[in-house]
PDB file of C-alpha atoms in Angstrom:
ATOM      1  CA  UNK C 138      15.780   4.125   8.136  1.00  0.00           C
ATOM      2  CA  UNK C 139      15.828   6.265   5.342  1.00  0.00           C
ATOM      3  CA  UNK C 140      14.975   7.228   1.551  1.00  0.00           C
ATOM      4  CA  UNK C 141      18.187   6.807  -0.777  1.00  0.00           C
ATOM      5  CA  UNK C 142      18.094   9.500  -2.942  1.00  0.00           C
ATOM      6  CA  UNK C 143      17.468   7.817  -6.041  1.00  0.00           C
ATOM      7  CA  UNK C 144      13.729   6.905  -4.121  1.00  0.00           C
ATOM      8  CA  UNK C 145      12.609  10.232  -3.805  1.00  0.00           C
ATOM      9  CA  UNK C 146      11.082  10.796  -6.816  1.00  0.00           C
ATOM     10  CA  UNK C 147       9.126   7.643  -6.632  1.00  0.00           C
ATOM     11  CA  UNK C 148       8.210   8.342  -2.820  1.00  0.00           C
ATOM     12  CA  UNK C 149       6.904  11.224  -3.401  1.00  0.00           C
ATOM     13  CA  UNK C 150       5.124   9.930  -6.654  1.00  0.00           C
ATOM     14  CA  UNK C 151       3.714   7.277  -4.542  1.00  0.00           C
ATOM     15  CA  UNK C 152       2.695   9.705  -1.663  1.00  0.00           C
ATOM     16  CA  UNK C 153       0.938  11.989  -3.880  1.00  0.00           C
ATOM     17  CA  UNK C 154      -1.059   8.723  -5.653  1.00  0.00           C
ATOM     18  CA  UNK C 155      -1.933   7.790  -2.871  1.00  0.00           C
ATOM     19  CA  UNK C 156      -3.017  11.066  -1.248  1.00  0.00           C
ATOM     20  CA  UNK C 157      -5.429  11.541  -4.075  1.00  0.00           C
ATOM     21  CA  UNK C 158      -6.473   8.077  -4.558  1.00  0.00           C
ATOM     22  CA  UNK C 159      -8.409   8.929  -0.622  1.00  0.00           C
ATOM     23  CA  UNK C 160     -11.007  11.070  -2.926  1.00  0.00           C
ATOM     24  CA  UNK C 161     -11.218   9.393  -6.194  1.00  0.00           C
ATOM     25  CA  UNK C 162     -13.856   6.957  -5.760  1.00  0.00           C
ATOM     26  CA  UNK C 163     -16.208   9.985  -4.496  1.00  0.00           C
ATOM     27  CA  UNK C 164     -14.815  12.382  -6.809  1.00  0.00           C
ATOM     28  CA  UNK C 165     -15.284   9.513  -9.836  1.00  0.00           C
ATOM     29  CA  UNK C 166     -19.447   9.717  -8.111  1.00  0.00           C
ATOM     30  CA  UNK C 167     -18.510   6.440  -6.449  1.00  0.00           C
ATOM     31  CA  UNK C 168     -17.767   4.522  -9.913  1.00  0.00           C
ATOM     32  CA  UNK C 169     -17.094   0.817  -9.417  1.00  0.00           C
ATOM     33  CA  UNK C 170     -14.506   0.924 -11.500  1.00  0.00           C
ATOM     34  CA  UNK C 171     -12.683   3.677  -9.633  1.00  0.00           C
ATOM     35  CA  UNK C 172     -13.593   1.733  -6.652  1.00  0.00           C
ATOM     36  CA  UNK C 173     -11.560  -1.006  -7.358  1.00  0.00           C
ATOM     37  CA  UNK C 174      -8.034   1.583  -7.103  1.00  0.00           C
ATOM     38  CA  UNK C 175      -9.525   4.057  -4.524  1.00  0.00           C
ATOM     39  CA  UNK C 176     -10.676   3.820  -1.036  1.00  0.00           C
ATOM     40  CA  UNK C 177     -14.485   3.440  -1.046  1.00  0.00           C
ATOM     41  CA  UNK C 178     -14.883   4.012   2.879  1.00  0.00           C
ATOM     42  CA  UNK C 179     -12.531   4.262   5.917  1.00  0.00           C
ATOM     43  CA  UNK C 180     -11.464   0.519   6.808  1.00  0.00           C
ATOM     44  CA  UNK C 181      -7.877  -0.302   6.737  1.00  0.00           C
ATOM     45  CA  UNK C 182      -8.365  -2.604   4.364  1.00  0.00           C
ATOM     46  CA  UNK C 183      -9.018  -0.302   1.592  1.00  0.00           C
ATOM     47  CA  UNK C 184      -7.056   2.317   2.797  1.00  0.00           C
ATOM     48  CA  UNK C 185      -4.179  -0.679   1.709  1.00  0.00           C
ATOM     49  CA  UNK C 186      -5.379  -0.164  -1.725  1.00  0.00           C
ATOM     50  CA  UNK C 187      -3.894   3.684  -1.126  1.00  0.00           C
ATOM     51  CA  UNK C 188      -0.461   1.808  -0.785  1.00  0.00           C
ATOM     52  CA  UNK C 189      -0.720  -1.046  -3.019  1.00  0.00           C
ATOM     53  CA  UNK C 190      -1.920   0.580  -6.260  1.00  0.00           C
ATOM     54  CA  UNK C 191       0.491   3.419  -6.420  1.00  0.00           C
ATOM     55  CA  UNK C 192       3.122   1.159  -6.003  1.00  0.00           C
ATOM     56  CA  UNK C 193       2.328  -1.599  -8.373  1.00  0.00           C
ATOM     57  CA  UNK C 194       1.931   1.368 -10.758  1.00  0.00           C
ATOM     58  CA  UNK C 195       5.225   2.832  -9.946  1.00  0.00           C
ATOM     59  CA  UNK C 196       6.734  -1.070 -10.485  1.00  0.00           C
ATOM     60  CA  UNK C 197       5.152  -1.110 -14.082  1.00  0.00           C
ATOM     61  CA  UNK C 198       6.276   1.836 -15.102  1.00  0.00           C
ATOM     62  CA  UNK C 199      10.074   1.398 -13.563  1.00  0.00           C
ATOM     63  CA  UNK C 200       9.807  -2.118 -15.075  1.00  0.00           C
ATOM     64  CA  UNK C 201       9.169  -0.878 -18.529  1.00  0.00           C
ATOM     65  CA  UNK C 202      10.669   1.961 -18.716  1.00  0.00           C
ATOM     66  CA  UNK C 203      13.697   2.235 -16.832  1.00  0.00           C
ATOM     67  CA  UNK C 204      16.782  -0.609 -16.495  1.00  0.00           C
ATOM     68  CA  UNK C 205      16.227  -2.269 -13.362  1.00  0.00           C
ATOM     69  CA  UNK C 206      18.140  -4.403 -11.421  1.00  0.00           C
ATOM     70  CA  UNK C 207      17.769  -7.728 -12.312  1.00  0.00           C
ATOM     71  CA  UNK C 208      15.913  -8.789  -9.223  1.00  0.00           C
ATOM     72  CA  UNK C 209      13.489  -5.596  -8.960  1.00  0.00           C
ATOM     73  CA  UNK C 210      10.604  -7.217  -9.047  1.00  0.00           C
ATOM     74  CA  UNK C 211      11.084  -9.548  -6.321  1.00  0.00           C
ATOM     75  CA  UNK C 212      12.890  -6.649  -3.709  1.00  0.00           C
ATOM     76  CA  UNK C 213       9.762  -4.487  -4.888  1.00  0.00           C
ATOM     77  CA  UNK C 214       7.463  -7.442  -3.532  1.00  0.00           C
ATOM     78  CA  UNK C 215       8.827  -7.557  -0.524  1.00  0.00           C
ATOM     79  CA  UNK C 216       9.020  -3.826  -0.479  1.00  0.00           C
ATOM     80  CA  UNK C 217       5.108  -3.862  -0.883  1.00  0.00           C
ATOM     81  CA  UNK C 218       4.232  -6.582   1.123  1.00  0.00           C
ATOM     82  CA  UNK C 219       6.190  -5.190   3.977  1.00  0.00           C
ATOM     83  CA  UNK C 220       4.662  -1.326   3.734  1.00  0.00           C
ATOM     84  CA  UNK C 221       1.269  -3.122   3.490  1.00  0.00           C
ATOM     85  CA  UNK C 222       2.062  -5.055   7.212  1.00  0.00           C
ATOM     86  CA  UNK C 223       3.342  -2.213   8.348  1.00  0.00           C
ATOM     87  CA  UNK C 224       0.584  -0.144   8.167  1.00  0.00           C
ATOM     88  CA  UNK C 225      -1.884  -3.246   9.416  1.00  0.00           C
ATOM     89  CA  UNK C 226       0.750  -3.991  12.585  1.00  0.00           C
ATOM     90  CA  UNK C 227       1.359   0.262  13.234  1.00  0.00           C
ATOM     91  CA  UNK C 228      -2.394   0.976  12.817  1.00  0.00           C
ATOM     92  CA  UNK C 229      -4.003  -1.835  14.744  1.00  0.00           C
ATOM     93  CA  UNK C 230      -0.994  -1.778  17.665  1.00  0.00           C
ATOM     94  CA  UNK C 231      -1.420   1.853  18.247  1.00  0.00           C
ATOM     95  CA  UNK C 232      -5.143   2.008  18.005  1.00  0.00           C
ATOM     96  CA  UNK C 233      -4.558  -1.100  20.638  1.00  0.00           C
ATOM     97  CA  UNK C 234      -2.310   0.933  23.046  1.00  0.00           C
ATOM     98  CA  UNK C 235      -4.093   4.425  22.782  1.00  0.00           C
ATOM     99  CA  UNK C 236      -7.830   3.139  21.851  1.00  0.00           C
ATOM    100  CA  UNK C 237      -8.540   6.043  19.683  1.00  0.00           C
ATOM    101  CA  UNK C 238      -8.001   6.654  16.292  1.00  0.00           C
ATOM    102  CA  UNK C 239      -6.097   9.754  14.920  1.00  0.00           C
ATOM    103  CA  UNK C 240      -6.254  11.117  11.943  1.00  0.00           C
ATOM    104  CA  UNK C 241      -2.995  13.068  11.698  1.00  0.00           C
ATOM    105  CA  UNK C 242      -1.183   9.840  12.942  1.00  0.00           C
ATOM    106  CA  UNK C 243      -3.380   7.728  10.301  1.00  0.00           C
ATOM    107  CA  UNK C 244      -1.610   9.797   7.437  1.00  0.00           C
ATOM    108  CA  UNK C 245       1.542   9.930   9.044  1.00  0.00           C
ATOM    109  CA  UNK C 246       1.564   5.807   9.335  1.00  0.00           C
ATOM    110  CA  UNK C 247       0.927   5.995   5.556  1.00  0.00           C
ATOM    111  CA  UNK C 248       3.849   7.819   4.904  1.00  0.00           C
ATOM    112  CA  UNK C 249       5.883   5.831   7.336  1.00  0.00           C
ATOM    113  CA  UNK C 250       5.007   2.368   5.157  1.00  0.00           C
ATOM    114  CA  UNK C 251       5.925   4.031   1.853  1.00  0.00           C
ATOM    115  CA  UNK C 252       9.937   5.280   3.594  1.00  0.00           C
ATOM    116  CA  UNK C 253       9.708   1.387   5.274  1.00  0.00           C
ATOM    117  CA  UNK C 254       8.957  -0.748   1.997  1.00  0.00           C
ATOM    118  CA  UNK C 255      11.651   1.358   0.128  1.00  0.00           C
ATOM    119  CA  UNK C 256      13.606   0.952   2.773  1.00  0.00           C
ATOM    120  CA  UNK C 257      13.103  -2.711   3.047  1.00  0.00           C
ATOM    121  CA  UNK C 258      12.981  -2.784  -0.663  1.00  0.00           C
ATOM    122  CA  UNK C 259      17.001  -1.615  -0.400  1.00  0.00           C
ATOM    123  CA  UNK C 260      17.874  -3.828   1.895  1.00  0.00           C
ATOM    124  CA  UNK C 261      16.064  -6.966   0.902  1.00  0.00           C
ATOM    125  CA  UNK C 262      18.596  -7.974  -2.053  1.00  0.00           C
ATOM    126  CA  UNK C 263      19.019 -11.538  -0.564  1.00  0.00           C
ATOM    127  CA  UNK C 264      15.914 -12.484  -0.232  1.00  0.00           C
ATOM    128  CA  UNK C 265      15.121 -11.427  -3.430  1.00  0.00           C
ATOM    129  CA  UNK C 266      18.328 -13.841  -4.739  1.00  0.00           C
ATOM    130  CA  UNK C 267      16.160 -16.744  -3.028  1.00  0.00           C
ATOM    131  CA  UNK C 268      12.763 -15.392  -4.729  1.00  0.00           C
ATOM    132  CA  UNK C 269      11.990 -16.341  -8.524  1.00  0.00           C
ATOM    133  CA  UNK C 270      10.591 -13.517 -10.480  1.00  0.00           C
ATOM    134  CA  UNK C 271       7.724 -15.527 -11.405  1.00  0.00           C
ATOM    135  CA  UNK C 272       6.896 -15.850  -7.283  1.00  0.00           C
ATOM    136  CA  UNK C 273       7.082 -12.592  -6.910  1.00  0.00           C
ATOM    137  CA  UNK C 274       4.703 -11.899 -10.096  1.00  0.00           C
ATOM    138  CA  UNK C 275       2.397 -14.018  -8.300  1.00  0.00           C
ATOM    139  CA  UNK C 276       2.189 -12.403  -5.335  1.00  0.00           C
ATOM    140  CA  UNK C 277       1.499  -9.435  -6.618  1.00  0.00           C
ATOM    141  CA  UNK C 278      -1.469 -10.921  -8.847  1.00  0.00           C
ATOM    142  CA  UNK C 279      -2.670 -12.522  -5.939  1.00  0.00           C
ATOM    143  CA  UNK C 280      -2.972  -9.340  -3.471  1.00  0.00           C
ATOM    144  CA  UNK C 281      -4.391  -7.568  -7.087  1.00  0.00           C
ATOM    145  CA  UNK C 282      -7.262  -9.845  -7.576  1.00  0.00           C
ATOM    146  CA  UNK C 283      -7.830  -9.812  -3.807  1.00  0.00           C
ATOM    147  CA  UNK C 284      -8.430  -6.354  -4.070  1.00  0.00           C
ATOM    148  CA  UNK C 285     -10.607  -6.373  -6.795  1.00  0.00           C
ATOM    149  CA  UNK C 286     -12.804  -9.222  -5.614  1.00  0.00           C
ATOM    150  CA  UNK C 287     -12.983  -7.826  -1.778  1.00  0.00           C
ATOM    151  CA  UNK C 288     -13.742  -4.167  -3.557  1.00  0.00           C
ATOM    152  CA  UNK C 289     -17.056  -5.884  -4.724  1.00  0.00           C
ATOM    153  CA  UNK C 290     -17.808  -8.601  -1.781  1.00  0.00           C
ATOM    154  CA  UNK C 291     -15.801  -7.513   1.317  1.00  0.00           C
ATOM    155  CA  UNK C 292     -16.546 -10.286   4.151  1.00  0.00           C
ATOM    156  CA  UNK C 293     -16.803  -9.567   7.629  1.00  0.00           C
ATOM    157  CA  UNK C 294     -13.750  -9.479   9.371  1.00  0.00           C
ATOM    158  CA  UNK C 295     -12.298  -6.327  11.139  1.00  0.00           C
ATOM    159  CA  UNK C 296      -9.669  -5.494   8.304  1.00  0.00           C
ATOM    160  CA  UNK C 297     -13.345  -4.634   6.122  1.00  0.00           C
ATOM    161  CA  UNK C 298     -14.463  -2.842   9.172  1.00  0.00           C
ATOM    162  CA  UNK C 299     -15.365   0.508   8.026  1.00  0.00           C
ATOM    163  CA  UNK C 300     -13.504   3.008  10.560  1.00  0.00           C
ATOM    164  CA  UNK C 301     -15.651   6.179  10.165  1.00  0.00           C
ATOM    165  CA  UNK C 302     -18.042   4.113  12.288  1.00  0.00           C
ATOM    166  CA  UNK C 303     -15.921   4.037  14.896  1.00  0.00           C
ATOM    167  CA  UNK C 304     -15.749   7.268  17.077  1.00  0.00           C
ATOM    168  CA  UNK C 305     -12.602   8.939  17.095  1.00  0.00           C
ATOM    169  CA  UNK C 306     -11.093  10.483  20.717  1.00  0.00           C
TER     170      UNK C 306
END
């Protein structure tokens, strides 16, 4: 598994998003708006929003600027969706196995979805035959408005679970 080297650029766009999109919402003096794109405390949930945002940003700008593939929007779907499990299946397994949380293994997990969903992203071109552009649109409207509505109203599951709570070995 890794980058092509026409993804570089855009990894490393995404990283660096990403990265900063940690310290916007505190930076921003905890603005709701800037809440709905940044991480507003340390749950995995909206540490998601650190993958998910970058990329959909990186999709609109590809999509409108650059010629795409004709089924980019669906392999970048499944590109997304699949970083965003990864880091949800990595995180929670590892924090299962060690029971401790890490922060240098946090980040590195982060960086680990981005190479996986363009990874998958390459590799996903029949899937993406099966997909119609308008499912994949929907998808990624759906996960949008989920993280706007859970940004204002998260409910109480562990995904909302704010981490820094948790002590750290």
């Amino acid at each position: 598994m890794s980058i092509k080297k026409g993804n570089l650029i855009p990894f490393i766009f995404v990283a660096v998003l990403g990265t900063l999109l940690h310290f916007t919402y505190d930076w921003s003096g905890q603005n709701p708006i800037v809440g709905i794109f940044s991480a507003q405390n340390e749950s995995t949930w909206e540490h998601l929003k650190l993958f998910f945002f970058p990329m959909l940003f990186l999709t609109l700008i590809q999509a409108f600027i650059n010629n795409t593939q004709e089924d980019f929007i669906q392999r970048r779907t499944i590109g997304i969706v699949s970083g965003m499990l990864f880091i949800i299946v990595v995180f929670y397994t590892t924090w299962g196995i060690f029971g401790k949380l890490v922060d240098w293994w946090n980040i590195t997990i982060y960086y680990l979805s981005l190479i996986f969903a363009f990874w998958i992203e390459s590799k996903s071109q029949e899937k993406a035959k099966r997909m119609a552009p308008y499912t994949a649109l929907a998808i990624l409207f759906v996960i949008t408005f989920a993280f706007v509505m859970f940004s204002f109203n998260s409910p109480d599951v562990g995904i909302f679970y704010d981490l820094s709570l948790h002590p750290k070995g």
